[in-house]
mmCIF file of N, CA and C in Angstrom:
data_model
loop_
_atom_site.group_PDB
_atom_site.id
_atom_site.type_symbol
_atom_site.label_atom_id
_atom_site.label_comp_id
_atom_site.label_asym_id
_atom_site.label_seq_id
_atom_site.Cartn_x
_atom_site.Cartn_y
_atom_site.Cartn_z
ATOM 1 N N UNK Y 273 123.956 -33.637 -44.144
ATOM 2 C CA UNK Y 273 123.184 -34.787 -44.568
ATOM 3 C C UNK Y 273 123.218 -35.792 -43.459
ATOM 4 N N UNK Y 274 121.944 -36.358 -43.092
ATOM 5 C CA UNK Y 274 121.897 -37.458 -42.121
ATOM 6 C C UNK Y 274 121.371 -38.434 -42.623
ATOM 7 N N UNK Y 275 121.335 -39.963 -42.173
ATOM 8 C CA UNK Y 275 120.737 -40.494 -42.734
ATOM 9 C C UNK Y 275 120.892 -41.485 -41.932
ATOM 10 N N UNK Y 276 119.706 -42.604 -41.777
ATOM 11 C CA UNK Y 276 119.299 -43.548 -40.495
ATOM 12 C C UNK Y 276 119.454 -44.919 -41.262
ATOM 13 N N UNK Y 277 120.188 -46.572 -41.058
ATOM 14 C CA UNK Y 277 120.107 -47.036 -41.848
ATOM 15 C C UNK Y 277 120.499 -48.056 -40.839
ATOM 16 N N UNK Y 278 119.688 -49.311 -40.561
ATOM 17 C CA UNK Y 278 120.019 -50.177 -39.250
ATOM 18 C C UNK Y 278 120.771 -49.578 -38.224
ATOM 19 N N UNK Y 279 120.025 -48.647 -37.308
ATOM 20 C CA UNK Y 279 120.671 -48.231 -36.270
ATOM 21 C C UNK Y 279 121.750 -47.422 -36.063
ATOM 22 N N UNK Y 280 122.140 -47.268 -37.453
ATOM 23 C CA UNK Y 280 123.498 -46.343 -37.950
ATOM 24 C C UNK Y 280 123.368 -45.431 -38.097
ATOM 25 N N UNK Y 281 123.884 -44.118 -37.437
ATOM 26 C CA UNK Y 281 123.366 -42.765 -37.848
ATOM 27 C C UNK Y 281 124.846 -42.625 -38.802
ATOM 28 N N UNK Y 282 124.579 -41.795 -39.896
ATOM 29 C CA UNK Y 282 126.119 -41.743 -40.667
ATOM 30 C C UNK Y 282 125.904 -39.876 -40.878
ATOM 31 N N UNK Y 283 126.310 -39.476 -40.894
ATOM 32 C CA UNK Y 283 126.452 -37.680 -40.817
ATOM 33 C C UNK Y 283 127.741 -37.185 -41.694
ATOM 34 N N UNK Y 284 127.517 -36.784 -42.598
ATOM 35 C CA UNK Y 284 128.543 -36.236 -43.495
ATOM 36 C C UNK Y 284 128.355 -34.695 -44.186
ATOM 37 N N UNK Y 285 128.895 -33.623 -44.187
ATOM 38 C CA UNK Y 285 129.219 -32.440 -44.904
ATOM 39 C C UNK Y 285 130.485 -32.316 -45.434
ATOM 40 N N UNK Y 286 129.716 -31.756 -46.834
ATOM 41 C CA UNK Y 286 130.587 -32.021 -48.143
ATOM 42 C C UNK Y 286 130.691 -30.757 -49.150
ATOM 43 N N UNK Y 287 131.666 -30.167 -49.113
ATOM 44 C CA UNK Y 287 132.249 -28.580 -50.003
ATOM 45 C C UNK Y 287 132.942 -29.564 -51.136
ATOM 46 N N UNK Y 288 131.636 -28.462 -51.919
ATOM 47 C CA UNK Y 288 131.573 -28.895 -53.727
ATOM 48 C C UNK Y 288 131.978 -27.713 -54.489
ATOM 49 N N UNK Y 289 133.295 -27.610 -55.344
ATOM 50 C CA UNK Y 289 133.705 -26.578 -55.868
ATOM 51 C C UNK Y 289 133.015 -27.185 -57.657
ATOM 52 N N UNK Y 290 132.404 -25.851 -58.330
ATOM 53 C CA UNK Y 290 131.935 -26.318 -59.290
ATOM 54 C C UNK Y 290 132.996 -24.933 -60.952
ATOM 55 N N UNK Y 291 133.592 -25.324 -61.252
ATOM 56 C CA UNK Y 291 134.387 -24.832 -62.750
ATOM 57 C C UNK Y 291 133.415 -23.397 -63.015
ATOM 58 N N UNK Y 292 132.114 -23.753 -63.469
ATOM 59 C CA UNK Y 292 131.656 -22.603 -63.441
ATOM 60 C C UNK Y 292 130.044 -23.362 -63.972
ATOM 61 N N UNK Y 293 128.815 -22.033 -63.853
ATOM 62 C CA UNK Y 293 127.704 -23.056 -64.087
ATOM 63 C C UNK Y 293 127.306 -22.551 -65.226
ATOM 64 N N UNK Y 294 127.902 -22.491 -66.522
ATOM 65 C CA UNK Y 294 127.671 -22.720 -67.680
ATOM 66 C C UNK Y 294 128.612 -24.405 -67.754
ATOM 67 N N UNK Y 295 129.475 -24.359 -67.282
ATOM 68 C CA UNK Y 295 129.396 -25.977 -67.919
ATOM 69 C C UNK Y 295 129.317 -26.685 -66.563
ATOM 70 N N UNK Y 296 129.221 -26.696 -65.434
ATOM 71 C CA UNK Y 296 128.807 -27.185 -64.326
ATOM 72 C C UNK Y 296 129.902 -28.427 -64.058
ATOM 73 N N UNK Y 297 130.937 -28.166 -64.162
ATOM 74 C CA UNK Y 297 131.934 -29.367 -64.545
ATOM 75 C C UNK Y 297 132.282 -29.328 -63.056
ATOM 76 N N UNK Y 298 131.939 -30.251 -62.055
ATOM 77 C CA UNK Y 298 132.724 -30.653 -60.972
ATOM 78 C C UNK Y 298 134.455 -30.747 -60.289
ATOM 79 N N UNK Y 299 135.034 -29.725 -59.731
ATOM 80 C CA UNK Y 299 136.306 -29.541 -60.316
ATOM 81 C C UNK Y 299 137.227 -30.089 -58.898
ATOM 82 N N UNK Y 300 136.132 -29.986 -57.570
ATOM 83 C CA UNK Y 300 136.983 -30.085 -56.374
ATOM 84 C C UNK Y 300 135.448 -30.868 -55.380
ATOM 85 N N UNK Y 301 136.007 -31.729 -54.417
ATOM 86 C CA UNK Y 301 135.165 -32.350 -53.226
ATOM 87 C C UNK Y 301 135.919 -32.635 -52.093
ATOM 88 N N UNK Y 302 135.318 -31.744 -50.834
ATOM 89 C CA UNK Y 302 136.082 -31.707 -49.637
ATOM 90 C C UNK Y 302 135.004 -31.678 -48.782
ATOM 91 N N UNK Y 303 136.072 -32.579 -47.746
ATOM 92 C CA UNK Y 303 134.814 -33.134 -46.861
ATOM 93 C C UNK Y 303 135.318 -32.324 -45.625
ATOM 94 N N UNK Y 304 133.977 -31.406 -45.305
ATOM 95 C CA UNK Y 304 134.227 -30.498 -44.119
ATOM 96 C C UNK Y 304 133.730 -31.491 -42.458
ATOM 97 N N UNK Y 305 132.730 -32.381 -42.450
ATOM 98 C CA UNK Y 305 132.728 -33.567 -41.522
ATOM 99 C C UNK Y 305 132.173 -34.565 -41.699
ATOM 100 N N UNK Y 306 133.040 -35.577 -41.187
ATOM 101 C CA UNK Y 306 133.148 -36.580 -42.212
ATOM 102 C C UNK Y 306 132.222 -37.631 -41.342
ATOM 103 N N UNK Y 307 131.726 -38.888 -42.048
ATOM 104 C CA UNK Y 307 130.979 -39.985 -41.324
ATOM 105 C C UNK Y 307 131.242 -39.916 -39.970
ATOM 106 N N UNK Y 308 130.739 -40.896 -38.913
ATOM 107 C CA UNK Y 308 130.623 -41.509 -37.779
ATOM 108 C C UNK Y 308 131.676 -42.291 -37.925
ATOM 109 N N UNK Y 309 131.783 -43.186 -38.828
ATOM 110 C CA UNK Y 309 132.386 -44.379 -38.517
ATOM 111 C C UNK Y 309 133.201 -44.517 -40.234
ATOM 112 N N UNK Y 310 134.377 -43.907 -40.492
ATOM 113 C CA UNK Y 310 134.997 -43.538 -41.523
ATOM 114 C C UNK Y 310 135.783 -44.572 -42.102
ATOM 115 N N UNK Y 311 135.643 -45.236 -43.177
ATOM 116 C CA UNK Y 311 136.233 -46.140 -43.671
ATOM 117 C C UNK Y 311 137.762 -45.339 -44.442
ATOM 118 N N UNK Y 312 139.155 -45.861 -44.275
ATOM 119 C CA UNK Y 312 139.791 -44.407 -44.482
ATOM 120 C C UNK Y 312 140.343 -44.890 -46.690
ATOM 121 N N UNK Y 313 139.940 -44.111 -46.793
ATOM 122 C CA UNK Y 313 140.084 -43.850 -48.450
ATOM 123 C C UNK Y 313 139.054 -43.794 -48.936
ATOM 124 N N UNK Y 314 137.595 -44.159 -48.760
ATOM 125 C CA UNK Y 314 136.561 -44.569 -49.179
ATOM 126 C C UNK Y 314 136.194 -43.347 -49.779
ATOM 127 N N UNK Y 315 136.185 -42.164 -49.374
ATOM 128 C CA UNK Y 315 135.534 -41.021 -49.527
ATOM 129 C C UNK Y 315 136.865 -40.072 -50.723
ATOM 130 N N UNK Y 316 137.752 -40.473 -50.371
ATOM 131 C CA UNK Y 316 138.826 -40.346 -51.982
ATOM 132 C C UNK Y 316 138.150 -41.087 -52.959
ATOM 133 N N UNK Y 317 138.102 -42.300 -52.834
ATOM 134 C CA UNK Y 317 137.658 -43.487 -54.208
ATOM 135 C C UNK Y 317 136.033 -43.036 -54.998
ATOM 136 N N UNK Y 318 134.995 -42.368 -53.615
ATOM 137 C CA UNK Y 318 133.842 -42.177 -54.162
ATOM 138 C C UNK Y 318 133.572 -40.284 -55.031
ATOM 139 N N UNK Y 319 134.936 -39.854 -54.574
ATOM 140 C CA UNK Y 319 134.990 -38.562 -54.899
ATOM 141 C C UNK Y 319 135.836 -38.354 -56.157
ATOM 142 N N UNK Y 320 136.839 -39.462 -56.169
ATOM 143 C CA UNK Y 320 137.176 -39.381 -57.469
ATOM 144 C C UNK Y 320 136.353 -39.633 -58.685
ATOM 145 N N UNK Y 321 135.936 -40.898 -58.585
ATOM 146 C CA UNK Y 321 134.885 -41.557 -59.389
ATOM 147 C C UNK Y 321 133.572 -40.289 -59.759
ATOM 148 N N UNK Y 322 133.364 -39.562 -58.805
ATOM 149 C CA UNK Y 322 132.472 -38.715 -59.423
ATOM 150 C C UNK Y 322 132.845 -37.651 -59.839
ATOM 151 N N UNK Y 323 134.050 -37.204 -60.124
ATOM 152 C CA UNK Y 323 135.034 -36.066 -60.788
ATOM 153 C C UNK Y 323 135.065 -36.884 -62.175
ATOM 154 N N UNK Y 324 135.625 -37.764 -61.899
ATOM 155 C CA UNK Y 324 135.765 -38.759 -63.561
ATOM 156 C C UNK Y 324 134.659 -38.512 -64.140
ATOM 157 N N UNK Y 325 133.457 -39.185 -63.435
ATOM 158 C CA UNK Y 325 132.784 -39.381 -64.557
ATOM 159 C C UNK Y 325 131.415 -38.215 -64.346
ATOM 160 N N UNK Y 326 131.951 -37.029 -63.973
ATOM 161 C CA UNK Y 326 130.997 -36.041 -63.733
ATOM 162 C C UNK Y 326 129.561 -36.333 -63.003
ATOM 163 N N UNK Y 327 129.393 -37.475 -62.354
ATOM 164 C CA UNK Y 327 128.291 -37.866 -61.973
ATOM 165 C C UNK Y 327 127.859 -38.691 -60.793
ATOM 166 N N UNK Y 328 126.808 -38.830 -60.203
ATOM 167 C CA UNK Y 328 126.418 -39.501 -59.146
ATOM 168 C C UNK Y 328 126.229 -41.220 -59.135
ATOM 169 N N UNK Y 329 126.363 -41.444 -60.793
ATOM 170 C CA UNK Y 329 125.930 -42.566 -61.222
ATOM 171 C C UNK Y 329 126.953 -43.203 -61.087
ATOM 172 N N UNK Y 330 127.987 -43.670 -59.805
ATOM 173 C CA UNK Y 330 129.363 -44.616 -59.884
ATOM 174 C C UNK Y 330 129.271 -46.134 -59.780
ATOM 175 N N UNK Y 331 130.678 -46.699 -59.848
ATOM 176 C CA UNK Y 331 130.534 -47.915 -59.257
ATOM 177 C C UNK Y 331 130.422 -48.079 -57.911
ATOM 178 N N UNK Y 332 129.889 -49.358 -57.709
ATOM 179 C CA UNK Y 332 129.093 -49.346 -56.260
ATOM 180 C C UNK Y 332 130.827 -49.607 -55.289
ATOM 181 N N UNK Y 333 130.921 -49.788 -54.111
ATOM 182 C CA UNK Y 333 132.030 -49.919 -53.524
ATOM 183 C C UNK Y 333 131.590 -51.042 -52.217
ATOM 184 N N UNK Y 334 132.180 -51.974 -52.588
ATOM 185 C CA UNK Y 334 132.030 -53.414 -51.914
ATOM 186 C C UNK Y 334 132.378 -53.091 -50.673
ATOM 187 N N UNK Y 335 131.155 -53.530 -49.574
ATOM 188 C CA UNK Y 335 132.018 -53.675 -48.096
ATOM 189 C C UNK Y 335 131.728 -52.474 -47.230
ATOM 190 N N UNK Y 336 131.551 -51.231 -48.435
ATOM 191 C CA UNK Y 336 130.717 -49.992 -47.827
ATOM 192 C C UNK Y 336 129.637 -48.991 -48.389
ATOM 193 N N UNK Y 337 129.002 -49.991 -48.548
ATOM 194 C CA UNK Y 337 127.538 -49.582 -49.280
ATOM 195 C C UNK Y 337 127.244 -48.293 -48.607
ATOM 196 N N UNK Y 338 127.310 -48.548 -47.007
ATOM 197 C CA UNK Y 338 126.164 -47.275 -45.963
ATOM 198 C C UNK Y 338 126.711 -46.051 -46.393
ATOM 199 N N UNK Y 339 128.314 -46.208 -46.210
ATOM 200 C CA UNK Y 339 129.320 -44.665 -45.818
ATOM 201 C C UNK Y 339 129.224 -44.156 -47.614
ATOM 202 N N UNK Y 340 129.362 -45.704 -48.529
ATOM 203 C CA UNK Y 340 129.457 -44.436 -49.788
ATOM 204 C C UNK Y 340 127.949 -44.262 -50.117
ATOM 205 N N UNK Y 341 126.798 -44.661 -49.422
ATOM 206 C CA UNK Y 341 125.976 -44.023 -50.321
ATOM 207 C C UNK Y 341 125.307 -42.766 -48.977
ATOM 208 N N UNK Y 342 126.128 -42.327 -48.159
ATOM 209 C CA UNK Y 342 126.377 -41.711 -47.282
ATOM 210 C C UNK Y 342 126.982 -40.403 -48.056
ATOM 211 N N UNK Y 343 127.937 -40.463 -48.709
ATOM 212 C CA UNK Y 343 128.778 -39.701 -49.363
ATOM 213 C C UNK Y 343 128.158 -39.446 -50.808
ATOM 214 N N UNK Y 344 127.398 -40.293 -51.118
ATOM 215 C CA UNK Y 344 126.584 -39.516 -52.875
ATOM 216 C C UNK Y 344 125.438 -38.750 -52.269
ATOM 217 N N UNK Y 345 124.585 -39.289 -51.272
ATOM 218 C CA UNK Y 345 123.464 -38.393 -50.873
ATOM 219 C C UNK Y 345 124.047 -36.873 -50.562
ATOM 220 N N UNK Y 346 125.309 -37.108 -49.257
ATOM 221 C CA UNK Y 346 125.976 -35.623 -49.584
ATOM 222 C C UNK Y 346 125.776 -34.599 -50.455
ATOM 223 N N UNK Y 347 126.145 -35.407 -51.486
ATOM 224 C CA UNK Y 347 126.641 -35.017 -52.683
ATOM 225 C C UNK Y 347 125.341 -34.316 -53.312
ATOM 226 N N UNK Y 348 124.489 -35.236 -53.258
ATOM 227 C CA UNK Y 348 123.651 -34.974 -54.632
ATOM 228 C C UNK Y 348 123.242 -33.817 -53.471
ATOM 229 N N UNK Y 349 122.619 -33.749 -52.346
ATOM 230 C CA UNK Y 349 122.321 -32.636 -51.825
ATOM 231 C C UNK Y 349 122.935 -31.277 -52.293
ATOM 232 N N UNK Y 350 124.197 -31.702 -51.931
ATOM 233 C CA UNK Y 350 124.559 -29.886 -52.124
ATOM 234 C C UNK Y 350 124.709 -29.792 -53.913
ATOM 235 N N UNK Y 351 124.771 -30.502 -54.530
ATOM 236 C CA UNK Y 351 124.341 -29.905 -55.715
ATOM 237 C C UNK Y 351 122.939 -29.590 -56.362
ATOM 238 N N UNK Y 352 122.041 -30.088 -55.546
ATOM 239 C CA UNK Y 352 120.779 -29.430 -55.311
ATOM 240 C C UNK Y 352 120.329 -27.998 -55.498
ATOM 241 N N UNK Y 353 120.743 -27.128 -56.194
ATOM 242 C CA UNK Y 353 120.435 -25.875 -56.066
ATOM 243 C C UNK Y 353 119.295 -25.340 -56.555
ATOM 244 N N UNK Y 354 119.195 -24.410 -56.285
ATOM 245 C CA UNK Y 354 117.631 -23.968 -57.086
ATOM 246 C C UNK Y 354 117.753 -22.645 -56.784
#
């Protein structure tokens, strides 16, 4: 996932382990390479939050808007399947 955002290139790949896809329950998130410019816990706090609450829909995270919505686009990508 890339993504261009005032001059910021932010680049993140993200291994999504899923329970199974009858219940599609999110069980594991590992970050195989991580941002440009890595805020350090940020990507624990936005990975937990979406284990909790099974979803992309979190609280926002003050201070690093770019990197976590850097880390849901990730996200929602590779759960993108078809």
């Amino acid at each position: 996932m890339s993504t261009k955002k005032k001059g910021l290139k932010v680049l993140m790949i993200a291994f999504i382990t899923i329970a199974s896809f009858i219940t599609g329950k999110i069980v594991d998130i590992r970050i195989m390479k991580d941002v440009v410019i890595a805020i350090p816990d940020l990507s624990d706090q936005v990975f937990d939050q979406v284990m909790e609450k099974q979803s992309l829909l979190i609280d926002s995270m003050s201070g690093a808007t770019v990197s976590a919505k850097a880390y849901l686009k990730s996200l929602e990508m590779a759960l993108d399947i078809e």
